[in-house]
Amino acid sequence: GESRVDLALFSKTSVAFEIKTEFDSVTRLPSQSTAYMKVFDLVYIVTTEPMLPKLNNWIPKTVGVLLLGNSGSFKTIRDSESHACRADLSMIFDCLRQPERLSIAEKISKPKIEVPNSEIYDECKRIFRRLLPFEAHAHVVQQIRNRAYPTASAELMSKVPNALKHAALTLRATNKEIKKINAELRMIPQQTNKQHIEHDEHIFPIPAREAERIACP
């Protein structure tokens, strides 16, 4: 729909995580929660202690709540109920890419779909709508799990420090630019080794004890 979830996880099922902190408005939370329940199996709101009282009247009872503590750990306030049996076929269909829609449609109809390119969307949707909601959800989860990052992007995510994982995951860059970043990252261990520094968790070649004393503005 018109909502973009903060974090989506696709494994054995689909899980949506919407983050709400003191810096966020909760006015859109009802519409966001409703949209997520039409696509995802499990839906969770991730929040902090001061926000808990404000959220009670804004989210459906079937939506789960995760509390982020001061230590950085999470506590489950309420588990999410399953929404796969109530998936909205039209909305979940539009989360797919065209080749994924075609793959599902051909699995259902068996013979290869041969229609003009301009009619592929409508034909695939017509076939997709034969499915029960939980069946459609299972097909969509499998298709999205099959998505793969380009080799350069996958290498970047595996090389960067944990603090930069999210930045690497959401980086919008060309394949050439990502390869250049990877080349720069590969040089860092060589530079630190020459200086006989054992701590390579930092981008800058400084010992951990010094890094701990440096406060970033």
Short mmCIF file of C-alpha atoms in Angstrom, two decimals:
data_model
loop_
_atom_site.label_atom_id
_atom_site.label_comp_id
_atom_site.label_asym_id
_atom_site.label_seq_id
_atom_site.Cartn_x
_atom_site.Cartn_y
_atom_site.Cartn_z
CA GLY A 1 0.00 0.00 0.00
CA GLU A 2 1.27 3.43 0.99
CA SER A 3 3.38 2.15 3.89
CA ARG A 4 7.03 1.10 3.94
CA VAL A 5 8.00 -1.21 6.79
CA ASP A 6 11.20 -0.44 8.72
CA LEU A 7 12.49 -4.03 8.63
CA ALA A 8 11.14 -7.12 6.89
CA LEU A 9 12.37 -10.65 7.59
CA PHE A 10 11.65 -13.58 5.29
CA SER A 11 12.58 -17.01 6.62
CA LYS A 12 10.13 -19.82 7.37
CA THR A 13 7.49 -17.10 7.37
CA SER A 14 7.38 -13.31 6.99
CA VAL A 15 7.87 -10.86 9.85
CA ALA A 16 7.41 -7.08 9.81
CA PHE A 17 9.09 -4.80 12.35
CA GLU A 18 7.92 -1.19 12.72
CA ILE A 19 10.10 0.99 14.96
CA LYS A 20 8.49 3.70 17.11
CA THR A 21 10.60 5.78 19.50
CA GLU A 22 10.08 9.06 21.32
CA PHE A 23 11.15 10.82 18.13
CA ASP A 24 8.34 9.26 16.05
CA SER A 25 4.70 10.14 15.62
CA VAL A 26 2.17 7.36 16.22
CA THR A 27 -0.63 8.90 14.19
CA ARG A 28 0.08 6.67 11.17
CA LEU A 29 0.50 3.54 13.25
CA PRO A 30 -3.09 2.26 12.81
CA SER A 31 -2.90 2.48 9.00
CA GLN A 32 0.64 1.05 8.98
CA SER A 33 -0.35 -1.89 11.20
CA THR A 34 -3.41 -2.62 9.07
CA ALA A 35 -1.34 -2.61 5.87
CA TYR A 36 1.36 -4.87 7.33
CA MET A 37 -1.21 -7.39 8.56
CA LYS A 38 -2.46 -7.75 4.98
CA VAL A 39 0.99 -8.77 3.73
CA PHE A 40 3.06 -10.22 6.59
CA ASP A 41 2.37 -13.21 8.79
CA LEU A 42 3.81 -11.75 12.00
CA VAL A 43 3.83 -8.03 12.78
CA TYR A 44 5.79 -6.41 15.61
CA ILE A 45 6.11 -2.88 16.92
CA VAL A 46 9.58 -2.21 18.35
CA THR A 47 9.52 0.53 20.95
CA THR A 48 10.95 1.92 24.20
CA GLU A 49 9.58 2.07 27.75
CA PRO A 50 8.26 5.67 27.60
CA MET A 51 6.32 4.86 24.43
CA LEU A 52 4.47 1.81 25.71
CA PRO A 53 1.47 3.65 27.25
CA LYS A 54 1.01 5.68 24.05
CA LEU A 55 0.91 2.61 21.82
CA ASN A 56 -1.85 0.65 23.53
CA ASN A 57 -4.65 2.58 21.86
CA TRP A 58 -2.97 2.73 18.46
CA ILE A 59 -2.24 -0.87 17.52
CA PRO A 60 -4.51 -3.93 17.07
CA LYS A 61 -4.34 -6.66 19.72
CA THR A 62 -3.01 -9.16 17.16
CA VAL A 63 0.16 -7.10 16.66
CA GLY A 64 3.16 -7.99 18.81
CA VAL A 65 5.28 -5.57 20.85
CA LEU A 66 9.03 -5.73 21.44
CA LEU A 67 10.63 -3.49 24.06
CA LEU A 68 14.18 -2.23 23.59
CA GLY A 69 15.93 -1.96 26.96
CA ASN A 70 18.76 0.35 28.00
CA SER A 71 21.23 -2.53 27.68
CA GLY A 72 20.34 -2.99 24.01
CA SER A 73 18.45 -6.25 24.54
CA PHE A 74 14.83 -6.90 23.55
CA LYS A 75 11.94 -8.05 25.73
CA THR A 76 8.76 -9.49 24.25
CA ILE A 77 5.80 -7.64 25.73
CA ARG A 78 3.31 -9.39 23.46
CA ASP A 79 3.70 -12.01 20.75
CA SER A 80 2.24 -11.35 17.32
CA GLU A 81 -0.62 -13.52 16.16
CA SER A 82 -0.47 -15.11 12.70
CA HIS A 83 -2.02 -13.06 9.89
CA ALA A 84 -1.13 -15.30 6.91
CA CYS A 85 -4.69 -16.64 6.68
CA ARG A 86 -5.93 -13.07 6.24
CA ALA A 87 -3.45 -11.95 3.59
CA ASP A 88 -4.82 -9.51 1.04
CA LEU A 89 -4.21 -11.18 -2.33
CA SER A 90 -4.06 -7.94 -4.32
CA MET A 91 -1.71 -6.19 -1.91
CA ILE A 92 0.62 -9.14 -1.46
CA PHE A 93 0.68 -9.70 -5.24
CA ASP A 94 1.89 -6.13 -5.79
CA CYS A 95 4.86 -6.73 -3.48
CA LEU A 96 6.31 -9.08 -6.10
CA ARG A 97 8.49 -8.40 -9.12
CA GLN A 98 7.21 -9.38 -12.53
CA PRO A 99 9.40 -12.53 -12.90
CA GLU A 100 8.24 -13.65 -9.44
CA ARG A 101 4.59 -13.20 -10.37
CA LEU A 102 5.17 -15.18 -13.54
CA SER A 103 6.94 -17.98 -11.65
CA ILE A 104 4.06 -18.37 -9.18
CA ALA A 105 1.41 -18.24 -11.90
CA GLU A 106 3.14 -20.94 -13.95
CA LYS A 107 3.45 -23.18 -10.88
CA ILE A 108 -0.28 -22.88 -10.35
CA SER A 109 -1.46 -23.15 -13.95
CA LYS A 110 1.28 -25.62 -15.03
CA PRO A 111 1.46 -24.73 -18.78
CA LYS A 112 3.77 -21.86 -19.63
CA ILE A 113 1.95 -18.54 -19.81
CA GLU A 114 2.15 -17.09 -23.28
CA VAL A 115 0.48 -13.71 -23.51
CA PRO A 116 1.73 -10.30 -24.72
CA ASN A 117 3.95 -8.46 -22.25
CA SER A 118 1.24 -5.88 -21.69
CA GLU A 119 -1.10 -8.62 -20.42
CA ILE A 120 1.30 -10.57 -18.17
CA TYR A 121 0.39 -8.63 -15.01
CA ASP A 122 -3.35 -9.13 -15.40
CA GLU A 123 -3.02 -12.80 -16.39
CA CYS A 124 -0.73 -13.61 -13.47
CA LYS A 125 -3.02 -11.79 -11.06
CA ARG A 126 -6.04 -13.68 -12.35
CA ILE A 127 -4.29 -16.99 -11.67
CA PHE A 128 -2.85 -15.79 -8.34
CA ARG A 129 -6.33 -15.01 -7.06
CA ARG A 130 -7.21 -18.72 -7.21
CA LEU A 131 -5.04 -19.26 -4.15
CA LEU A 132 -6.23 -19.19 -0.56
CA PRO A 133 -4.61 -16.37 1.47
CA PHE A 134 -2.21 -18.65 3.37
CA GLU A 135 -1.21 -20.39 0.12
CA ALA A 136 -0.52 -17.06 -1.57
CA HIS A 137 1.54 -15.94 1.42
CA ALA A 138 3.67 -19.10 1.27
CA HIS A 139 4.37 -18.58 -2.45
CA VAL A 140 5.36 -14.96 -1.87
CA VAL A 141 7.70 -15.81 1.02
CA GLN A 142 9.45 -18.42 -1.12
CA GLN A 143 9.88 -16.02 -4.04
CA ILE A 144 11.30 -13.22 -1.89
CA ARG A 145 13.65 -15.65 -0.14
CA ASN A 146 15.04 -16.53 -3.56
CA ARG A 147 16.06 -12.93 -4.20
CA ALA A 148 19.82 -12.46 -4.21
CA TYR A 149 22.06 -9.46 -3.87
CA PRO A 150 24.62 -8.77 -6.58
CA THR A 151 27.98 -10.36 -5.76
CA ALA A 152 29.61 -6.99 -5.08
CA SER A 153 26.85 -6.00 -2.63
CA ALA A 154 27.01 -9.35 -0.83
CA GLU A 155 30.78 -9.01 -0.49
CA LEU A 156 30.41 -5.48 0.90
CA MET A 157 27.93 -6.60 3.57
CA SER A 158 30.24 -9.42 4.62
CA LYS A 159 33.30 -7.16 4.89
CA VAL A 160 32.08 -4.04 6.67
CA PRO A 161 32.11 -3.78 10.50
CA ASN A 162 28.85 -4.49 12.32
CA ALA A 163 28.28 -0.78 12.86
CA LEU A 164 28.09 -0.30 9.08
CA LYS A 165 26.00 -3.38 8.17
CA HIS A 166 22.77 -1.41 7.88
CA ALA A 167 24.45 1.32 5.84
CA ALA A 168 25.82 -1.32 3.45
CA LEU A 169 22.44 -3.04 3.24
CA THR A 170 20.60 0.14 2.27
CA LEU A 171 23.37 1.68 0.15
CA ARG A 172 22.17 2.95 -3.21
CA ALA A 173 25.22 2.74 -5.42
CA THR A 174 26.22 1.37 -8.77
CA ASN A 175 28.03 -1.94 -9.06
CA LYS A 176 31.20 -0.03 -10.04
CA GLU A 177 30.98 2.17 -6.93
CA ILE A 178 30.44 -0.83 -4.65
CA LYS A 179 33.44 -2.61 -6.16
CA LYS A 180 35.55 0.48 -5.46
CA ILE A 181 34.43 0.49 -1.81
CA ASN A 182 35.26 -3.22 -1.54
CA ALA A 183 38.72 -2.53 -2.94
CA GLU A 184 39.29 0.14 -0.30
CA LEU A 185 38.09 -2.18 2.47
CA ARG A 186 40.47 -4.92 1.34
CA MET A 187 43.36 -2.49 1.84
CA ILE A 188 42.58 -1.79 5.50
CA PRO A 189 43.95 -5.06 6.98
CA GLN A 190 47.14 -4.64 4.95
CA GLN A 191 47.68 -1.16 6.35
CA THR A 192 47.04 -2.28 9.93
CA ASN A 193 49.30 -5.32 9.58
CA LYS A 194 52.20 -3.13 8.45
CA GLN A 195 51.77 -1.10 11.61
CA HIS A 196 51.53 -4.29 13.73
CA ILE A 197 48.10 -3.42 15.07
CA GLU A 198 46.12 -6.44 16.22
CA HIS A 199 42.79 -4.67 16.54
CA ASP A 200 41.18 -4.53 13.11
CA GLU A 201 37.63 -3.84 14.26
CA HIS A 202 38.10 -0.13 13.56
CA ILE A 203 38.22 1.65 10.25
CA PHE A 204 41.10 3.78 11.49
CA PRO A 205 44.36 1.99 12.40
CA ILE A 206 44.38 2.80 16.12
CA PRO A 207 44.55 0.43 19.11
CA ALA A 208 41.25 -0.41 20.79
CA ARG A 209 42.28 1.23 24.07
CA GLU A 210 42.76 4.54 22.25
CA ALA A 211 39.55 4.12 20.28
CA GLU A 212 37.60 3.73 23.52
CA ARG A 213 38.81 7.13 24.69
CA ILE A 214 37.85 8.93 21.51
CA ALA A 215 34.40 10.49 21.61
CA CYS A 216 32.83 11.15 18.24
CA PRO A 217 31.00 14.53 18.14
#
